[in-house]
Short mmCIF file of C-alpha atoms in Angstrom, two decimals:
data_model
loop_
_atom_site.label_atom_id
_atom_site.label_comp_id
_atom_site.label_asym_id
_atom_site.label_seq_id
_atom_site.Cartn_x
_atom_site.Cartn_y
_atom_site.Cartn_z
CA MET A 13 23.60 4.17 25.37
CA ARG A 14 21.71 0.91 25.81
CA ALA A 15 19.33 -1.19 23.76
CA SER A 16 17.55 -4.47 24.38
CA TYR A 17 18.07 -7.01 21.59
CA TYR A 18 15.87 -9.94 20.58
CA HIS A 19 17.82 -13.19 20.30
CA GLY A 20 14.95 -15.61 19.64
CA ASN A 21 14.09 -18.52 21.92
CA ARG A 22 12.27 -16.24 24.40
CA THR A 23 15.45 -14.27 25.02
CA PHE A 24 16.16 -10.52 25.26
CA ARG A 25 19.54 -9.15 26.28
CA THR A 26 20.39 -5.54 27.08
CA GLY A 27 23.71 -4.24 25.81
CA PRO A 28 25.53 -1.20 24.45
CA ALA A 29 24.37 0.42 21.23
CA PRO A 30 25.75 3.21 19.03
CA MET A 31 24.15 6.63 19.35
CA PRO A 32 21.75 7.07 16.39
CA THR A 33 22.53 9.70 13.78
CA PRO A 34 19.29 11.22 12.47
CA LYS A 35 18.82 11.21 8.71
CA ALA A 36 17.10 13.97 6.77
CA GLY A 37 13.58 14.42 8.10
CA GLU A 38 14.28 12.57 11.35
CA ALA A 39 14.30 13.73 14.95
CA LEU A 40 16.52 12.33 17.68
CA LEU A 41 14.42 11.17 20.62
CA ARG A 42 15.24 10.37 24.23
CA VAL A 43 12.97 7.44 24.98
CA ARG A 44 11.19 7.63 28.34
CA ARG A 45 8.57 4.86 28.38
CA VAL A 46 7.77 1.82 26.25
CA GLY A 47 4.79 -0.44 26.84
CA ILE A 48 4.83 -4.22 26.57
CA CYS A 49 1.83 -5.36 24.53
CA GLY A 50 0.29 -8.48 23.06
CA THR A 51 2.28 -8.15 19.83
CA ASP A 52 5.49 -8.06 21.86
CA LEU A 53 4.42 -11.27 23.61
CA HIS A 54 3.91 -12.90 20.21
CA ILE A 55 7.42 -11.74 19.27
CA TYR A 56 8.81 -13.15 22.52
CA GLN A 57 7.23 -16.54 21.81
CA GLY A 58 8.67 -16.65 18.30
CA HIS A 59 5.37 -16.20 16.46
CA LEU A 60 6.73 -13.26 14.44
CA ASP A 61 10.21 -14.57 13.68
CA HIS A 62 9.40 -14.14 9.99
CA ARG A 63 9.33 -10.39 10.63
CA VAL A 64 11.57 -9.69 13.63
CA PRO A 65 15.28 -10.30 12.93
CA ARG A 66 17.73 -11.73 15.43
CA GLY A 67 19.36 -8.77 17.11
CA GLY A 68 16.26 -6.66 16.44
CA ILE A 69 15.06 -3.94 18.81
CA ILE A 70 11.35 -4.12 19.55
CA GLY A 71 9.01 -1.58 21.15
CA HIS A 72 6.22 0.28 19.38
CA GLU A 73 4.24 1.75 22.30
CA THR A 74 6.67 4.58 22.80
CA PHE A 75 6.65 7.92 24.59
CA ALA A 76 9.75 10.11 24.28
CA GLU A 77 11.06 13.66 24.30
CA VAL A 78 12.74 15.38 21.39
CA VAL A 79 16.48 15.98 21.71
CA GLU A 80 16.93 17.58 18.29
CA ALA A 81 14.69 18.03 15.27
CA PRO A 82 15.20 19.42 11.77
CA PRO A 83 14.32 23.10 11.20
CA GLY A 84 10.80 23.63 9.96
CA SER A 85 9.59 20.25 11.23
CA GLY A 86 7.29 21.77 13.84
CA PHE A 87 9.20 20.03 16.64
CA THR A 88 11.74 21.50 19.02
CA ASN A 89 13.98 20.35 21.84
CA ALA A 90 12.06 18.95 24.87
CA ASP A 91 8.78 18.44 23.01
CA ARG A 92 6.92 15.48 24.50
CA VAL A 93 5.88 13.06 21.74
CA VAL A 94 4.41 9.67 20.98
CA VAL A 95 5.47 7.64 17.97
CA GLU A 96 3.01 6.42 15.35
CA PRO A 97 5.09 3.38 14.31
CA VAL A 98 3.82 2.90 10.75
CA LEU A 99 6.05 3.14 7.68
CA SER A 100 4.14 2.91 4.39
CA CYS A 101 5.28 3.13 0.78
CA GLY A 102 2.70 5.69 -0.36
CA ALA A 103 2.35 4.04 -3.77
CA CYS A 104 0.66 0.63 -3.41
CA ARG A 105 -3.08 0.01 -3.79
CA ALA A 106 -3.69 0.23 -0.03
CA CYS A 107 -1.87 3.54 0.24
CA ARG A 108 -3.71 4.95 -2.78
CA MET A 109 -6.98 3.92 -1.11
CA GLY A 110 -6.07 5.94 1.97
CA ALA A 111 -5.18 2.86 4.04
CA GLY A 112 -1.47 3.50 4.47
CA TYR A 113 -1.50 1.67 7.80
CA LEU A 114 -2.35 -1.47 5.77
CA CYS A 115 0.33 -0.83 3.15
CA TYR A 116 1.27 -3.92 1.13
CA ARG A 117 4.89 -3.14 1.99
CA LEU A 118 4.14 -2.05 5.54
CA LYS A 119 6.96 -1.82 8.07
CA VAL A 120 6.18 -1.33 11.76
CA LEU A 121 8.75 0.37 13.96
CA GLY A 122 9.56 -2.00 16.79
CA VAL A 123 8.59 -5.08 14.78
CA ASP A 124 10.07 -5.12 11.27
CA VAL A 125 12.62 -2.37 11.95
CA PRO A 126 14.21 -1.08 15.18
CA GLY A 127 11.86 0.33 17.79
CA GLY A 128 11.83 2.08 21.12
CA MET A 129 13.62 -0.31 23.50
CA GLN A 130 16.74 1.88 23.40
CA ASP A 131 17.80 5.04 25.17
CA TYR A 132 17.92 7.19 22.02
CA TRP A 133 16.06 6.66 18.78
CA ALA A 134 16.00 8.46 15.40
CA VAL A 135 12.44 8.63 14.02
CA PRO A 136 10.90 10.45 11.03
CA THR A 137 9.15 13.58 12.25
CA ALA A 138 6.13 12.61 10.13
CA ARG A 139 5.58 9.78 12.62
CA LEU A 140 5.52 11.99 15.73
CA LEU A 141 2.57 13.52 17.56
CA LYS A 142 2.91 16.00 20.43
CA VAL A 143 1.22 15.21 23.72
CA PRO A 144 0.11 17.86 26.24
CA ASP A 145 1.81 18.36 29.58
CA SER A 146 -1.40 17.27 31.28
CA LEU A 147 -0.48 13.69 30.41
CA SER A 148 2.06 12.08 32.74
CA ASP A 149 4.84 9.97 31.22
CA ASP A 150 3.04 6.76 32.17
CA HIS A 151 -0.26 7.92 30.75
CA ALA A 152 1.38 9.13 27.53
CA ALA A 153 2.82 5.63 27.02
CA LEU A 154 -0.76 4.33 26.81
CA VAL A 155 -1.74 6.56 23.88
CA GLU A 156 -0.70 3.89 21.36
CA PRO A 157 -2.97 1.12 22.73
CA LEU A 158 -5.74 3.69 23.16
CA ALA A 159 -5.31 4.58 19.47
CA VAL A 160 -5.78 0.89 18.66
CA ALA A 161 -9.04 0.98 20.62
CA THR A 162 -10.35 4.19 19.05
CA HIS A 163 -9.63 2.77 15.60
CA ASP A 164 -11.31 -0.55 16.42
CA VAL A 165 -14.43 1.15 17.78
CA SER A 166 -14.65 3.51 14.80
CA ARG A 167 -14.21 0.66 12.32
CA ALA A 168 -17.02 -1.28 14.01
CA GLN A 169 -19.22 1.86 13.82
CA VAL A 170 -20.25 1.61 17.47
CA LYS A 171 -22.89 4.20 18.33
CA ALA A 172 -24.88 5.36 21.32
CA GLY A 173 -27.33 2.76 22.58
CA ASP A 174 -25.52 -0.21 21.01
CA ALA A 175 -25.06 -3.40 23.01
CA VAL A 176 -21.39 -4.37 22.75
CA VAL A 177 -19.65 -7.55 23.90
CA VAL A 178 -15.87 -7.53 24.26
CA PHE A 179 -14.17 -10.92 24.45
CA GLY A 180 -11.04 -10.29 26.53
CA GLY A 181 -10.45 -7.75 29.28
CA GLY A 182 -6.74 -7.16 28.82
CA PRO A 183 -5.40 -3.68 28.04
CA ILE A 184 -6.84 -3.47 24.51
CA GLY A 185 -10.14 -5.10 25.41
CA CYS A 186 -10.53 -2.85 28.44
CA LEU A 187 -9.76 0.26 26.38
CA ILE A 188 -12.20 -0.81 23.64
CA ALA A 189 -14.88 -1.19 26.31
CA LEU A 190 -14.12 2.24 27.78
CA VAL A 191 -14.17 3.94 24.37
CA CYS A 192 -17.47 2.21 23.52
CA ARG A 193 -18.93 3.42 26.81
CA HIS A 194 -17.69 6.94 26.13
CA ARG A 195 -19.61 6.82 22.85
CA GLY A 196 -22.79 5.90 24.70
CA ALA A 197 -22.86 2.15 24.12
CA ARG A 198 -23.82 -0.48 26.69
CA VAL A 199 -20.89 -2.85 27.24
CA GLN A 200 -20.18 -6.25 28.72
CA VAL A 201 -16.67 -7.71 28.88
CA ALA A 202 -16.02 -11.47 28.98
CA GLU A 203 -12.85 -12.28 30.95
CA ILE A 204 -11.46 -15.21 32.96
CA ASN A 205 -8.59 -13.56 34.89
CA PRO A 206 -9.82 -12.61 38.42
CA PHE A 207 -7.42 -9.66 38.70
CA ARG A 208 -8.63 -8.22 35.41
CA LEU A 209 -12.26 -8.87 36.29
CA ASP A 210 -11.80 -6.81 39.45
CA MET A 211 -10.15 -4.01 37.48
CA LEU A 212 -12.90 -3.99 34.87
CA ARG A 213 -15.50 -3.73 37.61
CA GLY A 214 -13.46 -0.95 39.16
CA PHE A 215 -13.96 0.97 35.92
CA GLY A 216 -17.70 0.42 36.33
CA LEU A 217 -17.85 -2.05 33.44
CA ASP A 218 -20.23 -5.01 33.43
CA THR A 219 -18.47 -8.35 33.15
CA ILE A 220 -19.09 -11.98 32.19
CA GLY A 221 -16.90 -14.26 34.27
CA PRO A 222 -15.53 -17.76 33.65
CA ASP A 223 -18.40 -19.39 35.55
CA GLN A 224 -20.98 -17.96 33.14
CA ASP A 225 -22.15 -19.15 29.73
CA VAL A 226 -21.34 -16.19 27.48
CA VAL A 227 -24.05 -16.86 24.90
CA ARG A 228 -26.71 -17.26 27.56
CA ALA A 229 -25.52 -14.16 29.42
CA VAL A 230 -25.67 -12.03 26.27
CA ASN A 231 -29.09 -13.39 25.31
CA ASP A 232 -30.42 -12.60 28.78
CA TRP A 233 -28.89 -9.11 28.61
CA THR A 234 -30.37 -8.36 25.17
CA ASN A 235 -33.74 -10.13 25.61
CA GLY A 236 -32.68 -12.73 23.07
CA ASP A 237 -31.77 -10.27 20.31
CA GLY A 238 -27.98 -10.56 20.53
CA ALA A 239 -25.36 -7.84 20.68
CA ASP A 240 -24.95 -5.20 18.01
CA VAL A 241 -21.16 -5.63 17.99
CA ALA A 242 -18.77 -8.26 19.33
CA PHE A 243 -15.00 -7.64 19.57
CA GLU A 244 -12.67 -10.67 19.69
CA VAL A 245 -9.57 -9.54 21.59
CA THR A 246 -8.42 -12.77 23.26
CA GLY A 247 -6.66 -14.74 20.53
CA ASN A 248 -8.27 -17.79 22.15
CA SER A 249 -10.10 -20.52 20.23
CA ALA A 250 -12.91 -20.72 22.80
CA ALA A 251 -13.84 -17.09 22.20
CA VAL A 252 -13.58 -17.49 18.42
CA ARG A 253 -15.95 -20.44 18.56
CA VAL A 254 -18.78 -18.42 20.16
CA MET A 255 -18.18 -14.90 18.86
CA THR A 256 -20.66 -15.31 15.99
CA ASP A 257 -23.28 -16.79 18.33
CA VAL A 258 -23.72 -13.63 20.43
CA VAL A 259 -24.49 -11.13 17.64
CA ARG A 260 -27.89 -9.99 16.40
CA VAL A 261 -29.25 -10.02 12.85
CA TRP A 262 -27.09 -7.72 10.68
CA GLY A 263 -24.67 -7.39 13.58
CA THR A 264 -20.89 -7.03 13.45
CA VAL A 265 -17.99 -9.17 14.60
CA SER A 266 -14.65 -7.36 14.82
CA VAL A 267 -11.52 -9.52 15.05
CA VAL A 268 -8.82 -7.52 16.83
CA ALA A 269 -6.55 -10.20 18.31
CA ILE A 270 -3.58 -11.71 16.51
CA HIS A 271 -4.25 -15.39 15.89
CA ALA A 272 -0.99 -17.25 15.37
CA GLU A 273 -2.77 -20.39 14.15
CA PRO A 274 -5.91 -21.03 12.04
CA MET A 275 -9.05 -21.11 14.19
CA PRO A 276 -12.41 -22.87 13.68
CA VAL A 277 -15.22 -20.35 13.32
CA HIS A 278 -18.94 -21.11 13.61
CA LEU A 279 -20.05 -19.76 10.25
CA TYR A 280 -23.72 -20.75 10.33
CA PRO A 281 -24.73 -17.52 12.13
CA MET A 282 -22.80 -15.58 9.48
CA PHE A 283 -25.27 -16.96 6.95
CA ALA A 284 -28.37 -17.19 9.12
CA ARG A 285 -28.14 -13.67 10.56
CA GLU A 286 -26.29 -12.01 7.67
CA LEU A 287 -23.49 -10.90 9.96
CA THR A 288 -20.57 -8.72 9.00
CA MET A 289 -17.12 -9.88 10.12
CA HIS A 290 -14.02 -7.76 9.68
CA GLY A 291 -10.50 -7.49 10.93
CA SER A 292 -9.15 -4.41 12.68
CA ARG A 293 -5.43 -3.66 12.66
CA LEU A 294 -3.31 -0.73 13.78
CA TYR A 295 -4.78 2.78 13.35
CA THR A 296 -5.30 5.92 11.34
CA ARG A 297 -3.84 9.32 12.28
CA ALA A 298 -7.35 10.36 13.28
CA ALA A 299 -7.43 7.47 15.77
CA TRP A 300 -4.22 8.78 17.36
CA GLU A 301 -5.58 12.30 17.60
CA GLU A 302 -8.76 11.01 19.25
CA ALA A 303 -6.72 8.89 21.67
CA ILE A 304 -4.66 11.89 22.76
CA ARG A 305 -7.85 13.90 23.35
CA LEU A 306 -9.52 11.13 25.34
CA ALA A 307 -6.47 10.44 27.50
CA SER A 308 -5.52 14.08 28.12
CA THR A 309 -9.06 15.11 29.12
CA GLY A 310 -9.59 12.05 31.31
CA ALA A 311 -12.58 10.97 29.23
CA VAL A 312 -10.94 7.54 29.14
CA PRO A 313 -9.02 6.93 32.40
CA VAL A 314 -5.84 5.12 31.35
CA GLY A 315 -3.83 5.41 34.57
CA PRO A 316 -5.24 2.37 36.42
CA LEU A 317 -4.06 0.10 33.60
CA VAL A 318 -0.40 0.55 34.56
CA SER A 319 0.54 -2.41 36.75
CA ARG A 320 4.24 -1.66 37.15
CA ARG A 321 7.33 -0.05 35.67
CA ILE A 322 10.52 -2.00 35.06
CA PRO A 323 14.03 -1.03 33.90
CA LEU A 324 15.20 -1.92 30.40
CA GLU A 325 17.45 -4.65 31.81
CA ASP A 326 14.35 -6.47 33.12
CA LEU A 327 12.56 -6.65 29.76
CA GLN A 328 12.69 -10.43 29.62
CA LYS A 329 11.33 -10.69 33.17
CA GLY A 330 8.55 -8.27 32.24
CA MET A 331 7.65 -10.42 29.25
CA GLU A 332 7.34 -13.47 31.48
CA GLU A 333 5.18 -11.58 33.98
CA ALA A 334 2.86 -10.32 31.26
CA LEU A 335 2.68 -13.76 29.63
CA ALA A 336 1.88 -15.51 32.90
CA GLY A 337 -1.55 -13.86 32.99
CA GLY A 338 -1.53 -13.19 36.73
CA PRO A 339 -2.19 -9.89 38.54
CA VAL A 340 -0.92 -7.70 35.71
CA MET A 341 -2.48 -5.44 33.11
CA LYS A 342 0.12 -3.15 31.51
CA VAL A 343 3.86 -3.29 32.14
CA LEU A 344 5.89 -0.23 31.15
CA VAL A 345 9.63 -0.15 30.55
CA ASP A 346 11.04 2.97 32.18
CA LEU A 347 14.24 4.06 30.42
CA VAL A 348 14.91 7.13 32.56
CA GLY A 349 13.91 6.08 36.09
#
């Protein structure tokens, strides 16, 4: 079998790997699709070298089929599954609070420990969720980023009638916007990439382009009140600088993007409008279950997000394409095509 290994210095190499031997409570999976996401791009650029070892196997947006599973696990051969890539200790303060996905000793499959960029993978059955046959392989691979979006929207308590601004129209930003719309909110997405602007408009989403002043556009849209919720999904300092300026009194700012460096934040509106700012990371099991429902029923159309599929051997090329910010939304690694 094959695996793609991280060697640092923006380098992945595909090579042979030993067939995994499942431990007690683990299922052996045949990996079918793995998505390349923003976290993977941070890994590629060396921003997470304190977590990802040399020779590590990344990949946490994974769809697979079960090859073998332990008796009584609820899984059988050929079950189609997605992997919830969170390993928590179950004993720390976060876990005792019910926030296992924020465990103080958290390990993420595909970041801190080996992930899905390999033909076969042994994964605890507690981390698997079945997906219905109505979801194609490509669409199933988007359940993980959709779970990020459902968690983000739930954490921000978006409700029907809210005015929501999403900074960044990449895969996560687009999915956040679509989930907000599904919940009855009014949404505008600020984006600078022309390809992504066209795709957002194709979804019927309202956009704020690079030639527009975001604060002025939101004020015009909301009659000067400001948005109820703003999501920061760009990781860009320009968005961080204005994200507090677009929100109404008692409004909410949700920071979703990974920021590799400290960023200046305009804090005066935090005081003047008594804003709430929070971070939003990973997901609960309920967020995964909602994501599977939304994707499988078509309530959130995930298919158009897939820009292309590439073989495992082209992982490094796929990273470069995704990082270049051109006509690309979501790149999937196809391990069976």
